[in-house]
Every structure is written in C-alpha cells, then in structure tokens.
PDB file of C-alpha atoms in Angstrom:
ATOM      1  CA  MET A   1     110.987 127.635 153.165  1.00  0.00           C
ATOM      2  CA  ALA A   2     114.500 127.174 152.329  1.00  0.00           C
ATOM      3  CA  PRO A   3     116.250 123.976 151.213  1.00  0.00           C
ATOM      4  CA  HIS A   4     118.277 122.114 153.853  1.00  0.00           C
ATOM      5  CA  LYS A   5     121.633 121.270 152.485  1.00  0.00           C
ATOM      6  CA  ILE A   6     122.665 117.644 153.707  1.00  0.00           C
ATOM      7  CA  VAL A   7     125.433 115.174 153.380  1.00  0.00           C
ATOM      8  CA  LEU A   8     124.534 111.530 153.140  1.00  0.00           C
ATOM      9  CA  ARG A   9     126.727 108.496 153.679  1.00  0.00           C
ATOM     10  CA  PHE A  10     125.916 105.101 152.542  1.00  0.00           C
ATOM     11  CA  THR A  11     127.303 101.728 153.687  1.00  0.00           C
ATOM     12  CA  ALA A  12     127.643  99.015 151.428  1.00  0.00           C
ATOM     13  CA  THR A  13     124.523  97.294 152.313  1.00  0.00           C
ATOM     14  CA  THR A  14     122.505 100.572 151.577  1.00  0.00           C
ATOM     15  CA  SER A  15     124.249 101.854 148.476  1.00  0.00           C
ATOM     16  CA  ASP A  16     121.980 100.163 146.118  1.00  0.00           C
ATOM     17  CA  GLN A  17     118.459 100.733 147.741  1.00  0.00           C
ATOM     18  CA  PRO A  18     116.133 103.340 146.499  1.00  0.00           C
ATOM     19  CA  ILE A  19     116.222 105.932 149.416  1.00  0.00           C
ATOM     20  CA  ILE A  20     115.706 108.899 147.241  1.00  0.00           C
ATOM     21  CA  TYR A  21     112.606 107.360 145.653  1.00  0.00           C
ATOM     22  CA  HIS A  22     111.214 107.054 149.341  1.00  0.00           C
ATOM     23  CA  LEU A  23     111.862 110.438 150.099  1.00  0.00           C
ATOM     24  CA  VAL A  24     110.104 111.849 147.326  1.00  0.00           C
ATOM     25  CA  LYS A  25     107.127 109.207 147.144  1.00  0.00           C
ATOM     26  CA  ASP A  26     106.487 108.377 150.907  1.00  0.00           C
ATOM     27  CA  TYR A  27     107.471 111.716 152.530  1.00  0.00           C
ATOM     28  CA  ASP A  28     106.735 113.960 149.523  1.00  0.00           C
ATOM     29  CA  LEU A  29     109.975 115.834 149.762  1.00  0.00           C
ATOM     30  CA  VAL A  30     111.757 118.008 146.751  1.00  0.00           C
ATOM     31  CA  VAL A  31     115.193 116.301 146.407  1.00  0.00           C
ATOM     32  CA  ASN A  32     117.997 118.103 144.373  1.00  0.00           C
ATOM     33  CA  ILE A  33     121.016 115.903 144.078  1.00  0.00           C
ATOM     34  CA  VAL A  34     124.156 118.046 143.961  1.00  0.00           C
ATOM     35  CA  LYS A  35     126.972 115.823 144.232  1.00  0.00           C
ATOM     36  CA  ALA A  36     126.870 111.835 144.327  1.00  0.00           C
ATOM     37  CA  LYS A  37     129.417 109.316 144.165  1.00  0.00           C
ATOM     38  CA  ILE A  38     127.841 105.887 145.011  1.00  0.00           C
ATOM     39  CA  ASN A  39     128.573 102.760 143.838  1.00  0.00           C
ATOM     40  CA  PRO A  40     126.512  99.386 144.426  1.00  0.00           C
ATOM     41  CA  HIS A  41     127.941  97.381 147.274  1.00  0.00           C
ATOM     42  CA  LEU A  42     130.393 100.085 147.985  1.00  0.00           C
ATOM     43  CA  GLU A  43     130.062 102.823 150.430  1.00  0.00           C
ATOM     44  CA  GLY A  44     128.836 106.301 149.019  1.00  0.00           C
ATOM     45  CA  THR A  45     128.253 109.999 149.555  1.00  0.00           C
ATOM     46  CA  MET A  46     125.480 112.400 148.381  1.00  0.00           C
ATOM     47  CA  VAL A  47     125.204 116.104 148.755  1.00  0.00           C
ATOM     48  CA  LEU A  48     121.434 117.071 148.562  1.00  0.00           C
ATOM     49  CA  ASP A  49     119.194 120.250 148.866  1.00  0.00           C
ATOM     50  CA  LEU A  50     116.042 118.689 150.547  1.00  0.00           C
ATOM     51  CA  ILE A  51     112.840 120.633 151.390  1.00  0.00           C
ATOM     52  CA  GLY A  52     109.405 119.656 152.378  1.00  0.00           C
ATOM     53  CA  GLU A  53     106.865 119.705 155.224  1.00  0.00           C
ATOM     54  CA  LYS A  54     108.228 116.014 156.180  1.00  0.00           C
ATOM     55  CA  TYR A  55     111.658 116.947 156.254  1.00  0.00           C
ATOM     56  CA  GLU A  56     112.313 115.964 159.892  1.00  0.00           C
ATOM     57  CA  GLU A  57     110.314 112.521 159.230  1.00  0.00           C
ATOM     58  CA  GLY A  58     112.598 112.009 155.918  1.00  0.00           C
ATOM     59  CA  ILE A  59     115.660 112.291 158.165  1.00  0.00           C
ATOM     60  CA  GLU A  60     114.541 109.753 160.507  1.00  0.00           C
ATOM     61  CA  TYR A  61     113.528 107.647 158.033  1.00  0.00           C
ATOM     62  CA  LEU A  62     117.121 108.023 156.302  1.00  0.00           C
ATOM     63  CA  ARG A  63     118.835 107.350 159.740  1.00  0.00           C
ATOM     64  CA  GLY A  64     116.577 104.225 160.314  1.00  0.00           C
ATOM     65  CA  GLN A  65     117.789 102.818 157.090  1.00  0.00           C
ATOM     66  CA  GLY A  66     121.668 103.126 158.191  1.00  0.00           C
ATOM     67  CA  ILE A  67     122.287 106.017 156.365  1.00  0.00           C
ATOM     68  CA  THR A  68     124.608 109.002 158.338  1.00  0.00           C
ATOM     69  CA  VAL A  69     123.252 112.301 157.869  1.00  0.00           C
ATOM     70  CA  HIS A  70     125.209 115.464 158.245  1.00  0.00           C
ATOM     71  CA  PRO A  71     124.250 118.916 157.568  1.00  0.00           C
ATOM     72  CA  LEU A  72     126.361 120.784 154.951  1.00  0.00           C
ATOM     73  CA  THR A  73     128.670 123.105 156.952  1.00  0.00           C
ATOM     74  CA  GLN A  74     131.510 123.394 154.515  1.00  0.00           C
ATOM     75  CA  GLU A  75     131.335 126.393 152.120  1.00  0.00           C
ATOM     76  CA  VAL A  76     133.335 128.253 149.163  1.00  0.00           C
ATOM     77  CA  VAL A  77     133.787 131.804 149.756  1.00  0.00           C
ATOM     78  CA  ARG A  78     135.441 134.258 147.581  1.00  0.00           C
ATOM     79  CA  ASN A  79     138.155 136.496 149.101  1.00  0.00           C
ATOM     80  CA  TYR A  80     137.583 140.106 147.017  1.00  0.00           C
ATOM     81  CA  ASP A  81     140.538 141.553 148.036  1.00  0.00           C
ATOM     82  CA  ARG A  82     142.661 138.880 146.723  1.00  0.00           C
ATOM     83  CA  CYS A  83     140.536 138.192 143.490  1.00  0.00           C
ATOM     84  CA  THR A  84     142.173 139.945 140.444  1.00  0.00           C
ATOM     85  CA  ASN A  85     139.125 139.095 138.210  1.00  0.00           C
ATOM     86  CA  CYS A  86     141.681 136.837 135.933  1.00  0.00           C
ATOM     87  CA  GLY A  87     138.771 134.534 135.377  1.00  0.00           C
ATOM     88  CA  ALA A  88     140.642 131.380 135.384  1.00  0.00           C
ATOM     89  CA  CYS A  89     137.919 129.778 137.906  1.00  0.00           C
ATOM     90  CA  THR A  90     135.055 130.350 135.478  1.00  0.00           C
ATOM     91  CA  GLY A  91     136.159 127.857 133.115  1.00  0.00           C
ATOM     92  CA  HIS A  92     136.143 125.200 135.820  1.00  0.00           C
ATOM     93  CA  CYS A  93     133.204 125.588 137.654  1.00  0.00           C
ATOM     94  CA  PRO A  94     130.672 122.823 136.626  1.00  0.00           C
ATOM     95  CA  ALA A  95     127.772 124.644 138.416  1.00  0.00           C
ATOM     96  CA  ASP A  96     128.446 127.881 136.846  1.00  0.00           C
ATOM     97  CA  ALA A  97     128.530 129.716 140.201  1.00  0.00           C
ATOM     98  CA  LEU A  98     131.442 131.416 138.981  1.00  0.00           C
ATOM     99  CA  TYR A  99     130.937 133.613 135.787  1.00  0.00           C
ATOM    100  CA  MET A 100     132.341 136.425 134.092  1.00  0.00           C
ATOM    101  CA  GLU A 101     129.734 139.379 134.065  1.00  0.00           C
ATOM    102  CA  ARG A 102     129.826 141.391 130.796  1.00  0.00           C
ATOM    103  CA  PRO A 103     130.539 144.132 129.790  1.00  0.00           C
ATOM    104  CA  SER A 104     132.383 144.784 133.199  1.00  0.00           C
ATOM    105  CA  MET A 105     134.588 141.593 133.035  1.00  0.00           C
ATOM    106  CA  GLU A 106     134.442 141.014 136.667  1.00  0.00           C
ATOM    107  CA  VAL A 107     134.079 137.350 138.141  1.00  0.00           C
ATOM    108  CA  GLN A 108     130.979 137.145 139.885  1.00  0.00           C
ATOM    109  CA  PHE A 109     130.168 134.311 142.566  1.00  0.00           C
ATOM    110  CA  ASN A 110     126.702 132.855 143.137  1.00  0.00           C
ATOM    111  CA  GLY A 111     127.399 130.637 146.144  1.00  0.00           C
ATOM    112  CA  ASP A 112     123.762 129.192 146.086  1.00  0.00           C
ATOM    113  CA  ARG A 113     124.685 127.329 142.947  1.00  0.00           C
ATOM    114  CA  CYS A 114     127.988 126.148 144.413  1.00  0.00           C
ATOM    115  CA  VAL A 115     128.236 122.251 144.717  1.00  0.00           C
ATOM    116  CA  LEU A 116     131.324 122.067 146.464  1.00  0.00           C
ATOM    117  CA  CYS A 117     133.565 120.231 143.926  1.00  0.00           C
ATOM    118  CA  LEU A 118     136.405 122.783 144.852  1.00  0.00           C
ATOM    119  CA  GLN A 119     137.821 123.046 141.573  1.00  0.00           C
ATOM    120  CA  CYS A 120     137.839 126.925 141.815  1.00  0.00           C
ATOM    121  CA  VAL A 121     139.988 126.450 145.126  1.00  0.00           C
ATOM    122  CA  LYS A 122     142.583 124.154 143.290  1.00  0.00           C
ATOM    123  CA  ILE A 123     142.793 126.486 140.234  1.00  0.00           C
ATOM    124  CA  CYS A 124     142.794 130.177 141.521  1.00  0.00           C
ATOM    125  CA  PRO A 125     146.423 131.387 141.071  1.00  0.00           C
ATOM    126  CA  VAL A 126     145.859 134.012 143.848  1.00  0.00           C
ATOM    127  CA  ARG A 127     144.040 131.875 146.351  1.00  0.00           C
ATOM    128  CA  ALA A 128     141.148 133.948 146.142  1.00  0.00           C
ATOM    129  CA  MET A 129     138.464 131.313 146.606  1.00  0.00           C
ATOM    130  CA  GLU A 130     138.652 129.707 149.798  1.00  0.00           C
ATOM    131  CA  VAL A 131     136.843 126.825 151.935  1.00  0.00           C
ATOM    132  CA  ARG A 132     135.041 128.021 155.080  1.00  0.00           C
ATOM    133  CA  ILE A 133     134.045 125.078 157.496  1.00  0.00           C
TER     134      ILE A 133
END
C-alpha cells in the first residue's frame, strides 16, 4: 500500500489541536510529516504522507474537524535535456532528493524524497528543475 500525499490547511481554531495524534491513535494511520508551517491561533499548512487501512475514515475525521484536505498534485521534475550536472541544486536540497552520484559526478533526483520546498527550482542556473501541476 503506497502512502497518500496530502495537504492539510488549518484554521486559527484548529491549528492548536492534537490532530495528528488522533490520526495515529484512533485510526491507526502511519504519518510522515513532510513539511509543516503551523502557528497556534493562526492558520497553518501541513504536507503529509499518510498510509493505513482506515485512511478514508481518517480523512473524514479531518474534514469533520474543519480541516481542508487536498491531495498533493504538485511535483518537482527534472528536465534531463537542460541539466548540465553542475550540482548547484544538491547543496540546497533539505531532503537529499538531489545528490551527486560518484564517481560519475552526475546529478541524480529521487522524486519520492522531494518535500516540495522548491529550492532547486530557484537555484538552478539553467532551469532544469521544474514544477509540474
């Protein structure tokens, strides 16, 4: 069973609630928090990998709590024709999704590890990293 990548949007009233705790405890879901920006009493966003047999029940729980749930439809892709293997992107990737393969010194991209921080898109001098929606 592959994990579902989802985006949660919290309101000011839900941002300080133990939502992830309930997904794990009550619905026996495995949660990987990929990226989060949540401040108590303010709105917030969280990107999750979510897996488990009670996935749909967990999603309904989230919606019942007033949390907006969207599937993650954005992804970063590498344009191999443009890439010059300069390696500028590898030092800026917080998830190590981009790395320099040795001894060939070729840039490799593991899209499954990408957390969509978009640093590679900003830093690439030849625009080889692209956002696909």
